[in-house]
mmCIF file of C-alpha atoms in Angstrom:
data_model
loop_
_atom_site.group_PDB
_atom_site.id
_atom_site.type_symbol
_atom_site.label_atom_id
_atom_site.label_comp_id
_atom_site.label_asym_id
_atom_site.label_seq_id
_atom_site.Cartn_x
_atom_site.Cartn_y
_atom_site.Cartn_z
ATOM 1 C CA MET Z 1162 133.420 33.370 78.445
ATOM 2 C CA ASP Z 1163 132.689 35.423 75.292
ATOM 3 C CA LEU Z 1164 129.188 35.434 73.921
ATOM 4 C CA SER Z 1165 128.833 33.841 70.537
ATOM 5 C CA LYS Z 1166 127.244 35.615 67.595
ATOM 6 C CA GLN Z 1167 124.232 33.372 67.983
ATOM 7 C CA ASP Z 1168 123.849 34.368 71.642
ATOM 8 C CA LEU Z 1169 124.066 38.052 70.738
ATOM 9 C CA GLN Z 1170 121.336 37.645 68.186
ATOM 10 C CA LYS Z 1171 119.094 36.147 70.813
ATOM 11 C CA GLN Z 1172 119.357 39.168 73.079
ATOM 12 C CA GLU Z 1173 116.511 41.661 72.789
ATOM 13 C CA PRO Z 1174 117.560 45.261 72.036
ATOM 14 C CA ALA Z 1175 116.599 48.057 74.411
ATOM 15 C CA GLY Z 1176 113.147 49.402 73.678
ATOM 16 C CA ALA Z 1177 112.143 46.306 71.730
ATOM 17 C CA ALA Z 1178 108.448 45.681 71.193
ATOM 18 C CA PRO Z 1179 106.722 43.475 73.794
ATOM 19 C CA ARG Z 1180 106.893 39.732 73.247
ATOM 20 C CA ALA Z 1181 103.793 38.169 71.747
ATOM 21 C CA SER Z 1182 102.898 36.618 75.093
ATOM 22 C CA ASP Z 1183 103.126 40.042 76.802
ATOM 23 C CA SER Z 1184 101.165 41.785 74.040
ATOM 24 C CA ALA Z 1185 98.229 39.439 74.571
ATOM 25 C CA LEU Z 1186 97.905 40.322 78.263
ATOM 26 C CA ARG Z 1187 94.861 42.314 79.316
ATOM 27 C CA ALA Z 1188 95.715 45.991 79.819
ATOM 28 C CA SER Z 1189 95.356 47.527 83.278
ATOM 29 C CA ASP Z 1190 94.117 51.039 84.065
ATOM 30 C CA ALA Z 1191 97.634 51.961 85.215
ATOM 31 C CA GLU Z 1192 98.981 50.979 81.771
ATOM 32 C CA ARG Z 1193 96.296 53.043 80.023
ATOM 33 C CA ASP Z 1194 97.270 55.939 82.283
ATOM 34 C CA ARG Z 1195 100.932 55.574 81.242
ATOM 35 C CA ILE Z 1196 100.080 55.611 77.524
ATOM 36 C CA ALA Z 1197 97.756 58.617 77.966
ATOM 37 C CA ASP Z 1198 100.573 60.529 79.706
ATOM 38 C CA ILE Z 1199 102.967 59.750 76.823
ATOM 39 C CA LEU Z 1200 100.406 60.983 74.290
ATOM 40 C CA HIS Z 1201 99.827 64.148 76.318
ATOM 41 C CA ASP Z 1202 103.577 64.862 76.347
ATOM 42 C CA ALA Z 1203 103.793 64.201 72.600
ATOM 43 C CA LEU Z 1204 101.006 66.720 71.992
ATOM 44 C CA ALA Z 1205 102.787 69.326 74.139
ATOM 45 C CA GLU Z 1206 106.046 68.716 72.217
ATOM 46 C CA GLY Z 1207 104.317 69.161 68.864
ATOM 47 C CA ARG Z 1208 104.853 65.555 67.774
ATOM 48 C CA LEU Z 1209 101.099 65.013 67.442
ATOM 49 C CA THR Z 1210 98.382 67.302 66.144
ATOM 50 C CA ALA Z 1211 95.275 67.884 68.231
ATOM 51 C CA ASP Z 1212 93.282 65.608 65.914
ATOM 52 C CA GLU Z 1213 95.874 62.821 66.106
ATOM 53 C CA HIS Z 1214 96.040 63.117 69.880
ATOM 54 C CA ALA Z 1215 92.266 62.965 70.333
ATOM 55 C CA GLU Z 1216 92.003 59.960 67.999
ATOM 56 C CA ARG Z 1217 94.726 58.057 69.820
ATOM 57 C CA VAL Z 1218 93.348 58.830 73.281
ATOM 58 C CA GLU Z 1219 89.969 57.466 72.228
ATOM 59 C CA GLY Z 1220 91.752 54.332 71.027
ATOM 60 C CA VAL Z 1221 93.541 53.981 74.375
ATOM 61 C CA LEU Z 1222 90.207 53.918 76.192
ATOM 62 C CA ARG Z 1223 88.947 51.174 73.875
ATOM 63 C CA ALA Z 1224 92.125 49.054 73.981
ATOM 64 C CA LYS Z 1225 91.809 45.675 75.680
ATOM 65 C CA THR Z 1226 95.374 44.327 75.593
ATOM 66 C CA VAL Z 1227 98.915 45.613 76.173
ATOM 67 C CA GLY Z 1228 99.715 45.079 72.495
ATOM 68 C CA GLU Z 1229 96.807 47.264 71.420
ATOM 69 C CA LEU Z 1230 98.004 50.048 73.723
ATOM 70 C CA GLU Z 1231 101.588 49.975 72.417
ATOM 71 C CA VAL Z 1232 100.371 50.627 68.857
ATOM 72 C CA PHE Z 1233 99.426 54.193 69.810
ATOM 73 C CA ILE Z 1234 102.985 55.168 70.853
ATOM 74 C CA ARG Z 1235 105.026 52.992 68.496
ATOM 75 C CA ASP Z 1236 106.159 55.998 66.424
ATOM 76 C CA LEU Z 1237 107.012 58.159 69.471
ATOM 77 C CA PRO Z 1238 110.455 58.385 71.146
ATOM 78 C CA ALA Z 1239 109.064 57.387 74.547
ATOM 79 C CA ALA Z 1240 108.321 53.903 73.221
ATOM 80 C CA HIS Z 1241 112.024 53.315 72.474
ATOM 81 C CA ARG Z 1242 113.605 54.637 75.667
ATOM 82 C CA GLN Z 1243 115.034 52.178 78.142
ATOM 83 C CA GLY Z 1244 113.594 53.443 81.412
ATOM 84 C CA PRO Z 1245 114.650 52.254 84.873
ATOM 85 C CA ALA Z 1246 112.843 49.190 86.172
ATOM 86 C CA HIS Z 1247 110.218 49.919 88.803
ATOM 87 C CA ALA Z 1248 111.569 48.650 92.118
ATOM 88 C CA PRO Z 1249 109.255 46.372 94.095
ATOM 89 C CA ALA Z 1250 107.724 47.715 97.283
ATOM 90 C CA PRO Z 1251 109.900 47.304 100.397
ATOM 91 C CA ARG Z 1252 109.022 44.554 102.868
ATOM 92 C CA ARG Z 1253 108.482 47.014 105.703
ATOM 93 C CA PRO Z 1254 107.176 50.613 105.917
ATOM 94 C CA THR Z 1255 109.563 53.540 105.767
ATOM 95 C CA ALA Z 1256 110.775 54.521 109.228
ATOM 96 C CA GLY Z 1257 108.533 57.249 110.633
ATOM 97 C CA ALA Z 1258 105.996 57.056 107.795
ATOM 98 C CA VAL Z 1259 103.358 55.264 109.891
ATOM 99 C CA PRO Z 1260 102.425 56.341 113.457
ATOM 100 C CA ILE Z 1261 102.544 53.957 116.410
ATOM 101 C CA ASP Z 1262 98.969 54.719 117.462
ATOM 102 C CA ALA Z 1263 96.105 53.412 115.380
ATOM 103 C CA ASP Z 1264 93.896 55.713 113.325
ATOM 104 C CA ASP Z 1265 91.130 53.119 113.458
ATOM 105 C CA ASN Z 1266 90.419 50.099 115.703
ATOM 106 C CA VAL Z 1267 88.198 47.313 114.428
ATOM 107 C CA VAL Z 1268 87.289 44.950 117.280
ATOM 108 C CA ALA Z 1269 85.198 41.771 117.311
ATOM 109 C CA VAL Z 1270 84.866 39.820 120.596
ATOM 110 C CA PHE Z 1271 82.386 36.954 120.278
ATOM 111 C CA SER Z 1272 80.946 38.991 117.410
ATOM 112 C CA SER Z 1273 81.764 40.358 113.939
ATOM 113 C CA ALA Z 1274 82.976 43.746 112.720
ATOM 114 C CA VAL Z 1275 83.226 45.111 109.180
ATOM 115 C CA ARG Z 1276 84.847 48.071 107.444
ATOM 116 C CA LYS Z 1277 83.883 48.254 103.781
ATOM 117 C CA GLY Z 1278 82.572 50.505 101.041
ATOM 118 C CA ARG Z 1279 83.760 54.060 100.344
ATOM 119 C CA TRP Z 1280 85.699 54.855 103.523
ATOM 120 C CA ARG Z 1281 88.906 56.767 104.226
ATOM 121 C CA ALA Z 1282 91.789 54.500 105.215
ATOM 122 C CA GLY Z 1283 94.182 55.808 107.852
ATOM 123 C CA ARG Z 1284 97.888 55.094 108.006
ATOM 124 C CA ARG Z 1285 97.461 52.450 110.738
ATOM 125 C CA ILE Z 1286 94.486 50.171 111.291
ATOM 126 C CA HIS Z 1287 94.316 47.704 114.193
ATOM 127 C CA ALA Z 1288 92.076 44.652 113.858
ATOM 128 C CA TYR Z 1289 91.274 42.380 116.820
ATOM 129 C CA ALA Z 1290 89.245 39.201 116.327
ATOM 130 C CA ILE Z 1291 88.804 37.260 119.590
ATOM 131 C CA PHE Z 1292 86.353 34.408 119.163
ATOM 132 C CA GLY Z 1293 84.926 36.549 116.376
ATOM 133 C CA SER Z 1294 85.512 37.759 112.809
ATOM 134 C CA VAL Z 1295 86.770 41.012 111.318
ATOM 135 C CA GLU Z 1296 86.449 42.013 107.678
ATOM 136 C CA ILE Z 1297 88.489 44.947 106.376
ATOM 137 C CA ASP Z 1298 87.690 45.703 102.747
ATOM 138 C CA LEU Z 1299 89.940 48.370 101.221
ATOM 139 C CA SER Z 1300 88.859 47.672 97.644
ATOM 140 C CA GLU Z 1301 86.758 50.879 97.482
ATOM 141 C CA ALA Z 1302 88.568 52.872 100.171
ATOM 142 C CA LEU Z 1303 90.111 56.319 99.752
ATOM 143 C CA PHE Z 1304 93.875 56.324 100.319
ATOM 144 C CA ASP Z 1305 95.241 59.616 101.667
ATOM 145 C CA HIS Z 1306 98.634 58.021 102.365
ATOM 146 C CA GLN Z 1307 100.865 55.782 100.276
ATOM 147 C CA GLN Z 1308 101.787 53.449 103.148
ATOM 148 C CA VAL Z 1309 99.084 51.770 105.225
ATOM 149 C CA VAL Z 1310 99.650 49.227 108.000
ATOM 150 C CA VAL Z 1311 96.933 46.778 109.043
ATOM 151 C CA LYS Z 1312 97.957 45.254 112.380
ATOM 152 C CA SER Z 1313 95.911 42.088 112.801
ATOM 153 C CA PHE Z 1314 95.403 39.827 115.817
ATOM 154 C CA ALA Z 1315 93.208 36.759 115.426
ATOM 155 C CA ILE Z 1316 92.757 34.648 118.589
ATOM 156 C CA PHE Z 1317 90.292 31.830 118.014
ATOM 157 C CA GLY Z 1318 88.930 34.108 115.314
ATOM 158 C CA SER Z 1319 89.556 35.425 111.795
ATOM 159 C CA VAL Z 1320 90.682 38.639 110.132
ATOM 160 C CA ASP Z 1321 89.897 38.878 106.419
ATOM 161 C CA ILE Z 1322 91.515 41.732 104.448
ATOM 162 C CA ARG Z 1323 90.830 42.690 100.834
ATOM 163 C CA VAL Z 1324 92.722 45.295 98.796
ATOM 164 C CA PRO Z 1325 92.428 46.779 95.272
ATOM 165 C CA GLU Z 1326 94.355 44.844 92.644
ATOM 166 C CA ASN Z 1327 96.483 47.855 91.627
ATOM 167 C CA VAL Z 1328 98.190 48.379 95.011
ATOM 168 C CA SER Z 1329 101.233 46.631 96.482
ATOM 169 C CA LEU Z 1330 100.602 44.157 99.300
ATOM 170 C CA ARG Z 1331 103.117 42.857 101.849
ATOM 171 C CA GLY Z 1332 102.821 40.536 104.854
ATOM 172 C CA THR Z 1333 105.192 40.334 107.844
ATOM 173 C CA GLY Z 1334 103.186 38.476 110.482
ATOM 174 C CA GLY Z 1335 102.964 34.863 111.574
ATOM 175 C CA GLY Z 1336 100.777 32.151 113.013
ATOM 176 C CA VAL Z 1337 100.837 30.078 116.204
ATOM 177 C CA LEU Z 1338 98.740 26.982 115.598
ATOM 178 C CA GLY Z 1339 96.955 29.228 113.161
ATOM 179 C CA SER Z 1340 97.101 30.522 109.584
ATOM 180 C CA PHE Z 1341 98.664 33.820 108.464
ATOM 181 C CA GLU Z 1342 98.446 34.160 104.672
ATOM 182 C CA VAL Z 1343 99.159 37.280 102.616
ATOM 183 C CA ALA Z 1344 99.125 37.153 98.802
ATOM 184 C CA THR Z 1345 102.142 39.310 97.882
ATOM 185 C CA LEU Z 1346 101.239 41.863 95.219
ATOM 186 C CA ASP Z 1347 103.337 44.390 93.282
ATOM 187 C CA SER Z 1348 101.729 47.358 91.565
ATOM 188 C CA GLY Z 1349 103.130 48.647 88.280
ATOM 189 C CA GLU Z 1350 102.390 52.212 89.395
ATOM 190 C CA PRO Z 1351 105.264 53.802 91.396
ATOM 191 C CA GLN Z 1352 102.883 56.024 93.393
ATOM 192 C CA ALA Z 1353 100.388 53.272 94.211
ATOM 193 C CA PRO Z 1354 99.546 52.663 97.886
ATOM 194 C CA ILE Z 1355 101.404 49.916 99.754
ATOM 195 C CA VAL Z 1356 99.392 47.906 102.287
ATOM 196 C CA TYR Z 1357 101.409 46.137 104.980
ATOM 197 C CA VAL Z 1358 99.642 43.386 106.927
ATOM 198 C CA ASP Z 1359 101.314 42.541 110.227
ATOM 199 C CA GLY Z 1360 100.346 40.698 113.411
ATOM 200 C CA TRP Z 1361 99.602 37.190 114.626
ATOM 201 C CA ALA Z 1362 97.058 34.436 114.217
ATOM 202 C CA VAL Z 1363 96.775 32.279 117.377
ATOM 203 C CA LEU Z 1364 94.490 29.320 116.806
ATOM 204 C CA GLY Z 1365 92.851 31.525 114.212
ATOM 205 C CA SER Z 1366 93.455 32.972 110.756
ATOM 206 C CA VAL Z 1367 94.597 36.176 109.090
ATOM 207 C CA GLU Z 1368 94.209 36.360 105.314
ATOM 208 C CA ALA Z 1369 94.898 39.233 102.908
ATOM 209 C CA ARG Z 1370 94.508 39.168 99.139
ATOM 210 C CA PRO Z 1371 93.440 41.435 96.239
ATOM 211 C CA ARG Z 1372 89.830 41.718 95.176
ATOM 212 C CA ARG Z 1373 89.921 41.217 91.420
ATOM 213 C CA GLY Z 1374 88.215 43.878 89.357
ATOM 214 C CA LYS Z 1375 88.661 46.560 92.038
ATOM 215 C CA VAL Z 1376 91.240 49.331 91.621
ATOM 216 C CA VAL Z 1377 92.243 52.443 93.538
ATOM 217 C CA ALA Z 1378 89.945 55.123 92.134
ATOM 218 C CA ASP Z 1379 92.568 57.863 92.552
ATOM 219 C CA LEU Z 1380 94.837 56.143 90.021
ATOM 220 C CA LEU Z 1381 91.986 55.488 87.624
ATOM 221 C CA ASP Z 1382 90.741 59.075 87.857
ATOM 222 C CA ARG Z 1383 94.079 60.393 86.581
ATOM 223 C CA VAL Z 1384 93.620 58.892 83.132
ATOM 224 C CA HIS Z 1385 90.035 60.152 82.965
ATOM 225 C CA ARG Z 1386 91.162 63.674 83.906
ATOM 226 C CA THR Z 1387 93.923 63.569 81.289
ATOM 227 C CA VAL Z 1388 91.516 62.352 78.624
ATOM 228 C CA GLY Z 1389 88.884 64.872 79.678
ATOM 229 C CA ARG Z 1390 91.289 67.802 79.409
ATOM 230 C CA SER Z 1391 92.504 66.652 76.009
ATOM 231 C CA LEU Z 1392 89.008 66.228 74.596
ATOM 232 C CA ARG Z 1393 87.848 69.593 75.973
ATOM 233 C CA LYS Z 1394 90.862 71.288 74.378
ATOM 234 C CA HIS Z 1395 90.208 69.504 71.111
ATOM 235 C CA LEU Z 1396 86.554 70.546 71.108
ATOM 236 C CA GLY Z 1397 87.440 74.132 72.058
ATOM 237 C CA HIS Z 1398 85.728 74.137 75.484
#
């Protein structure tokens, strides 16, 4: 069936400005990073002067919403290109990307065990909670690898997993008279870590969800480094 003229008018053109509802959304650090990269490229191409670039970068750091960010690139070609959609993270790790043996074992038998704070996450973490509780907090962890598997076994116990809000999160386990709950999460950053939670909850519970307000520092540092280089160049240091 042919589209009517009215239907064609309703379609949004490629590169159209964000809808009002999208513009009002709070901006993430990954989105600030994307805008800073576009401004850096525009400076290198000669589309912006050093003064214009520095002024816009400062505005990016102050911006609170997506709409405020888009203002700084509205007159640049990158804002009007129709880029490929970012594919969601796969349900399972890439074959061979994660070893069979665990890099770290967290075990609680009639006790509790915790991994939290600024620690280095391996590619495979095994968590065993047997009549006990395990807490694995990745919200401030250092990610050396993009794919991380947390294999969790809760038998009359609980495994509680927290991740930064700017990673992707997938769950492939199950429960037997127990609860296995993973809050699926998709990052807008193609290079963001992917955390896979697998395993079983037998008369126990496994739960994984993002910790709001926490982000992977490596992704956040990129925008600060970009801004720092630009400001140093502008100031002649």
